[in-house]
């Protein structure tokens, strides 16, 4: 189905702004190519083909596959319980099951290490009984933490799709003798496939780009190897080559996702208004469902928050000097707020050009803006260090460079949120305004912007949430002496000062929850 368009040529300022944003997003990729070319073809091939690189590739791929699969297994039944059943306390579970989005992998990794790792709360308790346990490290620990923190990326689109699906097809299948289980497997689940694919893709990309959890849990992945290569060597070409391999891997995932989703239409095409599906009575299973969701929320939210609180109390009881630095919290809040505003504004021309003036150029610009999906924070940081040093050092380690890194990393999130709202807003009103002599700028300001304001707010809230959690780019690009909650937490956890890490961990989760409230409020308003 063709996207609606205004029927006018795109204004030149709009095209120019979208091109500038797309070129900015592609800048880190240019750096990787330059750095890899400096190494020379033979050196690049030697690095790519050595056993260590192949082992990293297998580790990263298997972790991404395992995390996305387990996140899907958790999210789909959870979404079905929340939308299609008479589950008790549904409003509470609807919020509680997406709260893990506010918990950075740094906090999740810290909590599991502080509870189950060497010297952790559980480890100390077991040691009194002569039981040794430190199995949280490695592949299974990274898989568990990343699964618990990323399953909402699948839950949210699946839940939204279930709410919008027309129940008529399912009812027809039931009338033909299909059992409820048969209807779910053969009718409902295929309709959810695009939502599952998009959510699983986000989980895979989240896993590929994660640095904090894999580092704390001592699992070798590409992001950890790139950081070690950057820190241990003055030759940045090797780190750039590893970054290109990671970009190629992520691009492959994006291509597979595009093929799997295709261009199928799932909206209602028949006459009549949309109806809600009849709720399934859980009967004696309802309390088992409550227990299952309770365990999920306890593991994904209760453990990180509870362990942080326990270490804070333990530190205070033992005279640990626990300082809640509001200046550091303000740094995190303000830089994330700046990133949210900058990225939402930058996403507007790209989303508007792609949605209202579809062409080959607009498609190229839109795809270029999504390069950030293929670039983990550490790769973006390396590229900006390179360009910043060659710009005379004027931008190196400045707030402006840090905000630009956030823009590159999180631009796809903002473009996606705004594009979704533009797709729901008919261009007819804009066409009428243009026919009445309104200039393109006045049409945008008086007609388009009010229509897509919820999408712009959601885009900003999503970027704020993600920027609060970003670690590697913040570590490498922050000005000297500029500390945030993530860098403070990383410093304390790296030195195993768990009590000192507890306060910034709890503050980080608390501030991140503000953006989640905005996202859920906007979702409720759109229903």
Short mmCIF file of C-alpha atoms in Angstrom, two decimals:
data_model
loop_
_atom_site.label_atom_id
_atom_site.label_comp_id
_atom_site.label_asym_id
_atom_site.label_seq_id
_atom_site.Cartn_x
_atom_site.Cartn_y
_atom_site.Cartn_z
CA UNK A 1 0.00 0.00 0.00
CA UNK A 2 1.42 3.37 -0.99
CA UNK A 3 1.91 5.93 1.72
CA UNK A 4 -0.26 9.06 1.57
CA UNK A 5 1.44 12.14 0.23
CA UNK A 6 0.71 15.82 0.01
CA UNK A 7 0.92 16.03 -3.75
CA UNK A 8 3.47 18.91 -3.71
CA UNK A 9 7.22 19.02 -4.20
CA UNK A 10 9.05 18.89 -0.87
CA UNK A 11 10.28 22.30 0.28
CA UNK A 12 14.01 22.74 -0.28
CA UNK A 13 14.73 23.63 3.39
CA UNK A 14 13.02 20.38 4.45
CA UNK A 15 15.15 18.32 2.06
CA UNK A 16 18.33 20.15 3.12
CA UNK A 17 17.61 19.58 6.82
CA UNK A 18 16.86 15.88 6.27
CA UNK A 19 20.06 15.43 4.22
CA UNK A 20 22.17 17.09 6.93
CA UNK A 21 20.66 14.81 9.59
CA UNK A 22 21.23 11.69 7.46
CA UNK A 23 24.85 12.63 6.72
CA UNK A 24 25.43 13.25 10.42
CA UNK A 25 24.09 9.80 11.24
CA UNK A 26 26.41 8.25 8.62
CA UNK A 27 29.55 10.05 9.90
CA UNK A 28 30.67 7.25 12.28
CA UNK A 29 30.42 4.69 9.47
CA UNK A 30 32.74 6.88 7.38
CA UNK A 31 35.24 6.79 10.25
CA UNK A 32 35.18 3.01 10.42
CA UNK A 33 35.90 2.71 6.72
CA UNK A 34 38.78 5.23 6.93
CA UNK A 35 40.34 3.49 9.91
CA UNK A 36 40.00 0.03 8.39
CA UNK A 37 41.55 1.27 5.12
CA UNK A 38 44.56 2.60 7.07
CA UNK A 39 45.26 -0.93 8.30
CA UNK A 40 45.48 -2.28 4.75
CA UNK A 41 43.72 -5.21 3.11
CA UNK A 42 46.05 -8.01 4.32
CA UNK A 43 45.97 -6.78 7.93
CA UNK A 44 42.18 -6.48 7.85
CA UNK A 45 41.79 -10.01 6.51
CA UNK A 46 44.24 -11.36 9.07
CA UNK A 47 42.30 -9.75 11.91
CA UNK A 48 38.88 -10.83 10.61
CA UNK A 49 39.90 -14.43 9.93
CA UNK A 50 41.81 -15.16 13.11
CA UNK A 51 40.22 -17.68 15.53
CA UNK A 52 39.73 -15.08 18.25
CA UNK A 53 37.52 -12.93 15.99
CA UNK A 54 35.52 -15.93 14.83
CA UNK A 55 35.00 -16.96 18.46
CA UNK A 56 33.74 -13.46 19.30
CA UNK A 57 31.39 -13.64 16.31
CA UNK A 58 29.95 -16.97 17.46
CA UNK A 59 29.62 -15.77 21.06
CA UNK A 60 27.81 -12.59 20.05
CA UNK A 61 25.50 -14.30 17.55
CA UNK A 62 24.53 -17.09 19.95
CA UNK A 63 23.88 -14.62 22.76
CA UNK A 64 21.68 -12.44 20.52
CA UNK A 65 19.75 -15.50 19.30
CA UNK A 66 19.29 -16.88 22.82
CA UNK A 67 18.19 -13.56 24.33
CA UNK A 68 15.74 -12.68 21.52
CA UNK A 69 14.23 -16.19 21.61
CA UNK A 70 13.75 -16.25 25.38
CA UNK A 71 12.44 -12.66 25.40
CA UNK A 72 9.82 -13.69 22.81
CA UNK A 73 8.84 -16.75 24.84
CA UNK A 74 8.24 -14.49 27.86
CA UNK A 75 6.62 -11.56 26.07
CA UNK A 76 4.00 -13.25 23.88
CA UNK A 77 2.17 -15.15 26.66
CA UNK A 78 2.46 -12.09 28.92
CA UNK A 79 0.87 -9.85 26.27
CA UNK A 80 -1.91 -12.38 25.72
CA UNK A 81 -2.65 -12.52 29.46
CA UNK A 82 -2.74 -8.72 29.68
CA UNK A 83 -5.02 -8.16 26.66
CA UNK A 84 -7.17 -11.24 26.11
CA UNK A 85 -7.90 -12.67 29.56
CA UNK A 86 -9.64 -11.75 32.82
CA UNK A 87 -6.32 -11.58 34.63
CA UNK A 88 -6.66 -10.06 38.14
CA UNK A 89 -5.07 -6.64 38.79
CA UNK A 90 -4.51 -6.07 35.09
CA UNK A 91 -3.66 -2.31 35.33
CA UNK A 92 -0.86 -3.09 37.79
CA UNK A 93 0.63 -5.86 35.64
CA UNK A 94 0.37 -3.69 32.52
CA UNK A 95 2.77 -1.20 34.11
CA UNK A 96 4.92 -3.56 36.18
CA UNK A 97 5.83 -5.80 33.24
CA UNK A 98 7.33 -2.91 31.24
CA UNK A 99 9.26 -1.32 34.14
CA UNK A 100 12.43 -3.30 33.19
CA UNK A 101 12.81 -0.79 30.34
CA UNK A 102 13.91 1.75 32.97
CA UNK A 103 16.64 -0.51 34.38
CA UNK A 104 19.98 -0.16 32.55
CA UNK A 105 21.93 -3.32 31.84
CA UNK A 106 24.62 -1.77 34.04
CA UNK A 107 22.24 -1.84 37.02
CA UNK A 108 20.97 -5.32 36.15
CA UNK A 109 24.48 -6.69 35.80
CA UNK A 110 25.56 -4.98 38.99
CA UNK A 111 22.59 -6.41 40.90
CA UNK A 112 23.22 -9.98 39.81
CA UNK A 113 26.95 -9.73 40.55
CA UNK A 114 26.27 -8.04 43.91
CA UNK A 115 23.79 -10.79 44.81
CA UNK A 116 25.23 -13.95 43.26
CA UNK A 117 28.83 -13.11 42.33
CA UNK A 118 31.95 -13.55 44.40
CA UNK A 119 31.49 -11.55 47.60
CA UNK A 120 27.81 -10.98 46.88
CA UNK A 121 24.95 -11.28 49.37
CA UNK A 122 23.91 -14.80 48.34
CA UNK A 123 27.52 -15.90 47.92
CA UNK A 124 28.36 -14.80 51.49
CA UNK A 125 25.27 -16.52 52.88
CA UNK A 126 26.08 -19.80 51.11
CA UNK A 127 29.71 -19.61 52.23
CA UNK A 128 28.59 -19.85 55.86
CA UNK A 129 27.21 -23.27 55.02
CA UNK A 130 30.32 -24.30 53.14
CA UNK A 131 28.63 -23.98 49.74
CA UNK A 132 30.62 -22.31 46.98
CA UNK A 133 28.66 -20.63 44.19
CA UNK A 134 29.81 -18.03 41.69
CA UNK A 135 28.13 -19.32 38.53
CA UNK A 136 26.53 -15.99 37.64
CA UNK A 137 29.47 -15.15 35.40
CA UNK A 138 29.73 -16.08 31.75
CA UNK A 139 27.21 -16.86 29.04
CA UNK A 140 24.26 -17.90 31.19
CA UNK A 141 24.52 -14.84 33.43
CA UNK A 142 24.65 -12.46 30.45
CA UNK A 143 21.72 -14.32 28.86
CA UNK A 144 19.59 -14.13 32.01
CA UNK A 145 20.21 -10.44 32.73
CA UNK A 146 19.71 -9.29 29.13
CA UNK A 147 16.55 -11.40 28.74
CA UNK A 148 14.94 -9.99 31.89
CA UNK A 149 15.74 -6.41 30.89
CA UNK A 150 14.87 -6.58 27.18
CA UNK A 151 11.66 -8.66 26.93
CA UNK A 152 9.49 -5.46 27.08
CA UNK A 153 10.81 -4.58 23.61
CA UNK A 154 8.76 -7.55 22.35
CA UNK A 155 5.93 -7.15 24.85
CA UNK A 156 4.99 -3.59 23.84
CA UNK A 157 4.47 -4.13 20.06
CA UNK A 158 2.78 -7.50 20.61
CA UNK A 159 0.43 -6.01 23.22
CA UNK A 160 -0.38 -3.10 20.91
CA UNK A 161 -1.09 -5.46 17.99
CA UNK A 162 -3.34 -7.67 20.10
CA UNK A 163 -5.35 -4.61 21.15
CA UNK A 164 -5.87 -3.54 17.53
CA UNK A 165 -6.56 -6.95 15.94
CA UNK A 166 -10.07 -7.50 14.61
CA UNK A 167 -11.50 -10.52 16.52
CA UNK A 168 -13.80 -11.46 13.61
CA UNK A 169 -11.28 -13.87 12.05
CA UNK A 170 -10.66 -15.63 15.36
CA UNK A 171 -14.40 -15.91 15.99
CA UNK A 172 -14.88 -17.39 12.52
CA UNK A 173 -12.20 -20.00 13.23
CA UNK A 174 -13.88 -20.87 16.54
CA UNK A 175 -17.24 -21.27 14.78
CA UNK A 176 -15.60 -23.77 12.41
CA UNK A 177 -14.62 -26.00 15.30
CA UNK A 178 -11.13 -24.80 16.13
CA UNK A 179 -10.12 -25.09 19.77
CA UNK A 180 -8.89 -21.95 21.59
CA UNK A 181 -5.33 -23.29 21.38
CA UNK A 182 -5.76 -24.00 17.67
CA UNK A 183 -7.09 -20.48 17.04
CA UNK A 184 -4.10 -19.00 18.85
CA UNK A 185 -1.50 -21.06 16.96
CA UNK A 186 -3.06 -20.87 13.50
CA UNK A 187 -4.80 -17.46 13.49
CA UNK A 188 -3.61 -15.13 16.25
CA UNK A 189 0.10 -15.99 16.27
CA UNK A 190 0.58 -15.49 12.48
CA UNK A 191 -1.07 -12.06 12.80
CA UNK A 192 1.42 -11.21 15.57
CA UNK A 193 4.44 -12.24 13.50
CA UNK A 194 5.40 -8.72 12.30
CA UNK A 195 5.18 -7.34 15.86
CA UNK A 196 7.21 -10.28 17.19
CA UNK A 197 9.80 -9.82 14.44
CA UNK A 198 10.20 -6.09 15.11
CA UNK A 199 10.44 -6.64 18.86
CA UNK A 200 12.91 -9.52 18.52
CA UNK A 201 15.02 -7.34 16.22
CA UNK A 202 15.19 -4.62 18.88
CA UNK A 203 16.18 -7.22 21.48
CA UNK A 204 18.90 -8.58 19.17
CA UNK A 205 20.27 -5.09 18.54
CA UNK A 206 20.11 -4.32 22.26
CA UNK A 207 22.15 -7.48 22.91
CA UNK A 208 24.68 -6.77 20.17
CA UNK A 209 25.32 -3.24 21.43
CA UNK A 210 25.38 -4.01 25.16
CA UNK A 211 28.63 -3.30 26.92
CA UNK A 212 27.90 -3.03 30.64
CA UNK A 213 26.24 -6.37 31.38
CA UNK A 214 28.63 -8.49 29.30
CA UNK A 215 31.60 -6.72 30.89
CA UNK A 216 30.38 -7.12 34.47
CA UNK A 217 29.44 -10.75 33.86
CA UNK A 218 32.75 -11.42 32.11
CA UNK A 219 31.31 -12.62 28.81
CA UNK A 220 33.39 -12.01 25.69
CA UNK A 221 31.39 -10.21 23.01
CA UNK A 222 32.27 -7.75 20.25
CA UNK A 223 31.50 -4.62 22.27
CA UNK A 224 33.72 -5.72 25.15
CA UNK A 225 36.52 -6.71 22.75
CA UNK A 226 36.33 -3.35 20.95
CA UNK A 227 36.57 -1.46 24.25
CA UNK A 228 39.56 -3.55 25.39
CA UNK A 229 41.25 -3.07 22.00
CA UNK A 230 40.69 0.69 22.23
CA UNK A 231 42.03 0.93 25.78
CA UNK A 232 45.02 -1.38 25.33
CA UNK A 233 46.44 -0.13 22.02
CA UNK A 234 47.36 3.11 20.33
CA UNK A 235 46.43 1.49 17.01
CA UNK A 236 42.72 2.20 16.60
CA UNK A 237 42.50 0.38 13.24
CA UNK A 238 41.96 -3.01 14.88
CA UNK A 239 39.08 -1.66 16.95
CA UNK A 240 37.60 -0.11 13.78
CA UNK A 241 37.80 -3.43 11.91
CA UNK A 242 35.97 -5.18 14.76
CA UNK A 243 33.41 -2.36 14.66
CA UNK A 244 32.85 -2.91 10.93
CA UNK A 245 32.29 -6.62 11.53
CA UNK A 246 29.67 -5.73 14.15
CA UNK A 247 28.04 -3.24 11.75
CA UNK A 248 27.93 -5.91 9.02
CA UNK A 249 26.35 -8.36 11.46
CA UNK A 250 23.71 -5.84 12.51
CA UNK A 251 22.99 -4.89 8.89
CA UNK A 252 22.44 -8.57 8.15
CA UNK A 253 19.91 -8.76 10.99
CA UNK A 254 18.09 -5.71 9.62
CA UNK A 255 17.92 -7.33 6.19
CA UNK A 256 16.56 -10.59 7.57
CA UNK A 257 13.94 -8.69 9.58
CA UNK A 258 12.86 -6.74 6.49
CA UNK A 259 12.44 -9.98 4.52
CA UNK A 260 10.49 -11.68 7.31
CA UNK A 261 8.04 -8.81 7.79
CA UNK A 262 7.55 -7.98 4.12
CA UNK A 263 4.73 -5.55 3.21
CA UNK A 264 1.69 -7.40 4.53
CA UNK A 265 -1.31 -5.36 5.61
CA UNK A 266 -2.85 -6.21 8.93
CA UNK A 267 -5.31 -3.35 9.33
CA UNK A 268 -9.05 -3.75 9.15
CA UNK A 269 -10.37 -3.34 5.58
CA UNK A 270 -14.01 -4.32 5.96
CA UNK A 271 -16.91 -2.10 7.01
CA UNK A 272 -17.99 -1.50 10.57
CA UNK A 273 -16.27 -0.29 13.69
CA UNK A 274 -13.50 -2.09 15.50
CA UNK A 275 -14.64 -4.39 18.29
CA UNK A 276 -12.79 -5.72 21.29
CA UNK A 277 -12.28 -9.46 21.55
CA UNK A 278 -14.18 -11.31 24.26
CA UNK A 279 -12.00 -11.99 27.31
CA UNK A 280 -10.91 -15.57 27.94
CA UNK A 281 -11.90 -16.84 31.39
CA UNK A 282 -8.78 -18.23 33.08
CA UNK A 283 -10.73 -20.04 35.77
CA UNK A 284 -8.47 -22.01 38.07
CA UNK A 285 -5.42 -20.93 36.02
CA UNK A 286 -5.78 -17.25 36.91
CA UNK A 287 -3.80 -17.49 40.14
CA UNK A 288 -1.08 -19.54 38.45
CA UNK A 289 -0.83 -16.70 35.90
CA UNK A 290 -0.58 -14.17 38.74
CA UNK A 291 2.23 -16.19 40.35
CA UNK A 292 4.09 -16.45 37.03
CA UNK A 293 3.86 -12.70 36.39
CA UNK A 294 4.84 -12.01 39.98
CA UNK A 295 8.00 -14.11 39.64
CA UNK A 296 8.83 -12.36 36.37
CA UNK A 297 8.47 -8.87 37.87
CA UNK A 298 10.33 -9.96 40.99
CA UNK A 299 13.31 -11.18 38.94
CA UNK A 300 13.36 -8.32 36.43
CA UNK A 301 12.53 -5.41 38.77
CA UNK A 302 12.52 -6.59 42.36
CA UNK A 303 15.99 -8.14 42.31
CA UNK A 304 17.86 -5.12 40.85
CA UNK A 305 16.00 -2.63 43.05
CA UNK A 306 16.02 -4.88 46.10
CA UNK A 307 19.73 -5.72 45.88
CA UNK A 308 20.62 -2.06 45.39
CA UNK A 309 18.54 -1.11 48.43
CA UNK A 310 20.04 -3.96 50.49
CA UNK A 311 23.61 -2.87 49.68
CA UNK A 312 22.72 0.73 50.50
CA UNK A 313 21.37 -0.30 53.92
CA UNK A 314 24.37 -2.58 54.54
CA UNK A 315 26.78 0.20 53.64
CA UNK A 316 25.08 2.67 55.97
CA UNK A 317 25.05 0.09 58.79
CA UNK A 318 28.81 -0.46 58.42
CA UNK A 319 29.66 3.21 58.34
CA UNK A 320 30.14 3.39 54.58
CA UNK A 321 30.14 6.98 53.40
CA UNK A 322 27.21 6.96 50.99
CA UNK A 323 26.93 10.28 49.23
CA UNK A 324 23.91 11.08 47.07
CA UNK A 325 25.44 13.64 44.70
CA UNK A 326 22.52 15.60 43.31
CA UNK A 327 24.92 17.38 40.96
CA UNK A 328 25.71 14.09 39.23
CA UNK A 329 22.01 13.26 39.03
CA UNK A 330 21.38 16.71 37.54
CA UNK A 331 24.12 16.07 34.95
CA UNK A 332 22.42 12.85 33.87
CA UNK A 333 18.99 14.45 33.76
CA UNK A 334 20.05 17.55 31.83
CA UNK A 335 22.24 15.79 29.26
CA UNK A 336 19.52 13.20 28.62
CA UNK A 337 16.90 15.94 28.35
CA UNK A 338 19.12 17.78 25.88
CA UNK A 339 19.59 14.61 23.86
CA UNK A 340 15.82 14.01 23.84
CA UNK A 341 15.05 17.52 22.57
CA UNK A 342 17.86 17.55 19.99
CA UNK A 343 17.05 14.10 18.62
CA UNK A 344 13.29 14.69 18.41
CA UNK A 345 13.87 17.94 16.51
CA UNK A 346 16.40 16.31 14.17
CA UNK A 347 14.02 13.41 13.48
CA UNK A 348 11.19 15.70 12.35
CA UNK A 349 12.47 16.56 8.83
CA UNK A 350 13.48 12.94 8.15
CA UNK A 351 10.12 11.52 9.25
CA UNK A 352 8.13 14.25 7.51
CA UNK A 353 10.00 13.86 4.21
CA UNK A 354 9.64 10.07 4.24
CA UNK A 355 5.94 10.08 5.19
CA UNK A 356 4.63 13.01 3.15
CA UNK A 357 6.96 13.11 0.11
CA UNK A 358 7.84 9.48 -0.69
CA UNK A 359 10.54 9.11 -3.32
CA UNK A 360 13.82 7.34 -3.88
CA UNK A 361 15.67 10.22 -2.20
CA UNK A 362 13.41 10.19 0.87
CA UNK A 363 13.86 6.42 1.21
CA UNK A 364 17.65 6.76 1.05
CA UNK A 365 17.59 9.52 3.66
CA UNK A 366 15.32 7.52 5.96
CA UNK A 367 17.51 4.41 5.72
CA UNK A 368 20.67 6.44 6.29
CA UNK A 369 19.16 7.83 9.49
CA UNK A 370 18.75 4.26 10.75
CA UNK A 371 22.49 3.59 10.62
CA UNK A 372 22.48 4.24 14.37
CA UNK A 373 20.82 0.84 14.81
CA UNK A 374 23.99 -0.74 13.47
CA UNK A 375 26.37 1.30 15.61
CA UNK A 376 26.87 0.47 19.30
CA UNK A 377 27.77 3.34 21.59
CA UNK A 378 31.41 2.41 21.73
CA UNK A 379 31.75 2.51 17.92
CA UNK A 380 30.09 5.93 17.73
CA UNK A 381 32.34 7.19 20.51
CA UNK A 382 35.49 5.97 18.72
CA UNK A 383 34.44 7.74 15.52
CA UNK A 384 33.75 11.03 17.27
CA UNK A 385 37.05 10.87 19.14
CA UNK A 386 38.72 10.54 15.73
CA UNK A 387 36.92 13.49 14.12
CA UNK A 388 37.04 15.60 17.27
CA UNK A 389 40.82 15.28 17.54
CA UNK A 390 41.22 16.32 13.89
CA UNK A 391 38.99 19.35 14.34
CA UNK A 392 41.66 20.99 16.45
CA UNK A 393 40.29 19.58 19.68
CA UNK A 394 37.59 22.23 19.85
CA UNK A 395 34.80 19.65 20.11
CA UNK A 396 36.69 16.79 21.75
CA UNK A 397 35.28 15.88 25.18
CA UNK A 398 32.58 18.53 25.14
CA UNK A 399 28.89 18.32 25.96
CA UNK A 400 28.14 19.15 22.32
CA UNK A 401 30.01 16.05 21.14
CA UNK A 402 28.29 13.87 23.73
CA UNK A 403 24.87 15.13 22.61
CA UNK A 404 25.81 14.49 18.98
CA UNK A 405 26.73 10.91 19.88
CA UNK A 406 23.32 10.45 21.50
CA UNK A 407 21.72 11.90 18.37
CA UNK A 408 23.41 9.33 16.13
CA UNK A 409 22.65 6.45 18.46
CA UNK A 410 19.00 7.21 19.19
CA UNK A 411 17.82 8.96 16.02
CA UNK A 412 16.13 5.77 14.70
CA UNK A 413 13.95 5.58 17.81
CA UNK A 414 12.74 9.14 17.33
CA UNK A 415 12.19 8.75 13.57
CA UNK A 416 10.18 5.57 14.18
CA UNK A 417 7.95 7.14 16.83
CA UNK A 418 7.21 10.26 14.76
CA UNK A 419 6.72 8.28 11.53
CA UNK A 420 4.14 6.08 13.26
CA UNK A 421 2.10 9.17 14.20
CA UNK A 422 2.43 10.65 10.72
CA UNK A 423 1.13 7.39 9.25
CA UNK A 424 -2.02 7.74 11.38
CA UNK A 425 -2.54 11.42 10.52
CA UNK A 426 -4.27 11.93 7.15
CA UNK A 427 -2.59 14.53 4.90
CA UNK A 428 -5.98 15.88 3.79
CA UNK A 429 -5.94 18.72 6.31
CA UNK A 430 -2.47 19.72 5.13
CA UNK A 431 -3.63 19.65 1.50
CA UNK A 432 -6.57 21.91 2.38
CA UNK A 433 -4.28 24.36 4.19
CA UNK A 434 -1.92 24.47 1.19
CA UNK A 435 -4.86 25.09 -1.17
CA UNK A 436 -5.85 28.07 1.01
CA UNK A 437 -2.46 29.67 0.41
CA UNK A 438 -0.61 28.61 3.56
CA UNK A 439 3.16 28.42 3.16
CA UNK A 440 4.83 25.04 3.84
CA UNK A 441 6.25 26.38 7.10
CA UNK A 442 2.83 27.63 8.27
CA UNK A 443 1.21 24.31 7.29
CA UNK A 444 3.76 22.47 9.39
CA UNK A 445 3.43 24.81 12.38
CA UNK A 446 -0.36 25.21 12.40
CA UNK A 447 -1.54 21.79 11.09
CA UNK A 448 1.09 19.03 11.00
CA UNK A 449 2.84 19.63 14.31
CA UNK A 450 -0.35 19.61 16.42
CA UNK A 451 -1.33 16.31 14.76
CA UNK A 452 1.96 14.59 15.58
CA UNK A 453 2.70 16.16 18.97
CA UNK A 454 2.03 12.85 20.85
CA UNK A 455 4.58 11.13 18.59
CA UNK A 456 7.16 13.87 19.19
CA UNK A 457 6.64 13.58 22.95
CA UNK A 458 6.95 9.79 22.80
CA UNK A 459 10.11 10.13 20.70
CA UNK A 460 11.66 12.49 23.25
CA UNK A 461 10.66 10.28 26.19
CA UNK A 462 12.13 7.19 24.51
CA UNK A 463 15.41 8.96 23.74
CA UNK A 464 15.58 10.33 27.29
CA UNK A 465 15.09 6.83 28.69
CA UNK A 466 17.82 5.35 26.49
CA UNK A 467 20.28 8.21 26.96
CA UNK A 468 20.03 7.84 30.74
CA UNK A 469 21.23 4.24 30.35
CA UNK A 470 24.01 4.77 27.78
CA UNK A 471 27.46 3.89 29.15
CA UNK A 472 30.31 3.46 26.61
CA UNK A 473 29.67 6.67 24.65
CA UNK A 474 29.32 8.57 27.94
CA UNK A 475 32.54 7.06 29.29
CA UNK A 476 34.62 8.00 26.25
CA UNK A 477 33.11 11.37 25.31
CA UNK A 478 32.19 13.08 28.59
CA UNK A 479 34.19 16.22 29.39
CA UNK A 480 36.92 15.82 31.99
CA UNK A 481 35.34 16.01 35.44
CA UNK A 482 31.79 15.64 34.05
CA UNK A 483 30.23 12.68 35.85
CA UNK A 484 26.85 11.09 35.31
CA UNK A 485 24.96 8.41 37.21
CA UNK A 486 26.08 5.75 34.72
CA UNK A 487 29.78 6.65 34.88
CA UNK A 488 29.66 6.93 38.69
CA UNK A 489 27.94 3.57 38.94
CA UNK A 490 30.42 2.00 36.52
CA UNK A 491 33.38 3.29 38.52
CA UNK A 492 32.02 1.94 41.80
CA UNK A 493 30.99 -1.46 40.39
CA UNK A 494 34.32 -1.92 38.55
CA UNK A 495 36.09 -1.65 41.91
CA UNK A 496 33.49 -3.89 43.63
CA UNK A 497 32.25 -1.05 45.89
CA UNK A 498 28.67 -2.34 45.81
CA UNK A 499 27.39 -0.19 48.69
CA UNK A 500 28.76 2.93 47.00
CA UNK A 501 27.10 1.89 43.74
CA UNK A 502 23.67 1.42 45.30
CA UNK A 503 22.63 5.08 45.54
CA UNK A 504 23.38 6.01 41.88
CA UNK A 505 21.73 2.77 40.76
CA UNK A 506 18.48 3.60 42.56
CA UNK A 507 18.58 7.22 41.38
CA UNK A 508 19.13 6.09 37.79
CA UNK A 509 16.10 3.81 37.88
CA UNK A 510 13.97 6.47 39.56
CA UNK A 511 14.74 9.22 37.04
CA UNK A 512 14.35 6.84 34.09
CA UNK A 513 10.87 5.96 35.32
CA UNK A 514 9.70 9.49 34.49
CA UNK A 515 10.02 8.84 30.76
CA UNK A 516 8.28 5.48 31.09
CA UNK A 517 5.31 7.24 32.70
CA UNK A 518 5.12 9.60 29.70
CA UNK A 519 5.32 6.71 27.22
CA UNK A 520 2.57 4.73 28.95
CA UNK A 521 0.39 7.83 29.27
CA UNK A 522 0.71 8.52 25.54
CA UNK A 523 -0.07 4.87 24.77
CA UNK A 524 -3.22 5.11 26.88
CA UNK A 525 -4.31 8.31 25.14
CA UNK A 526 -4.01 6.67 21.70
CA UNK A 527 -6.30 3.76 22.58
#
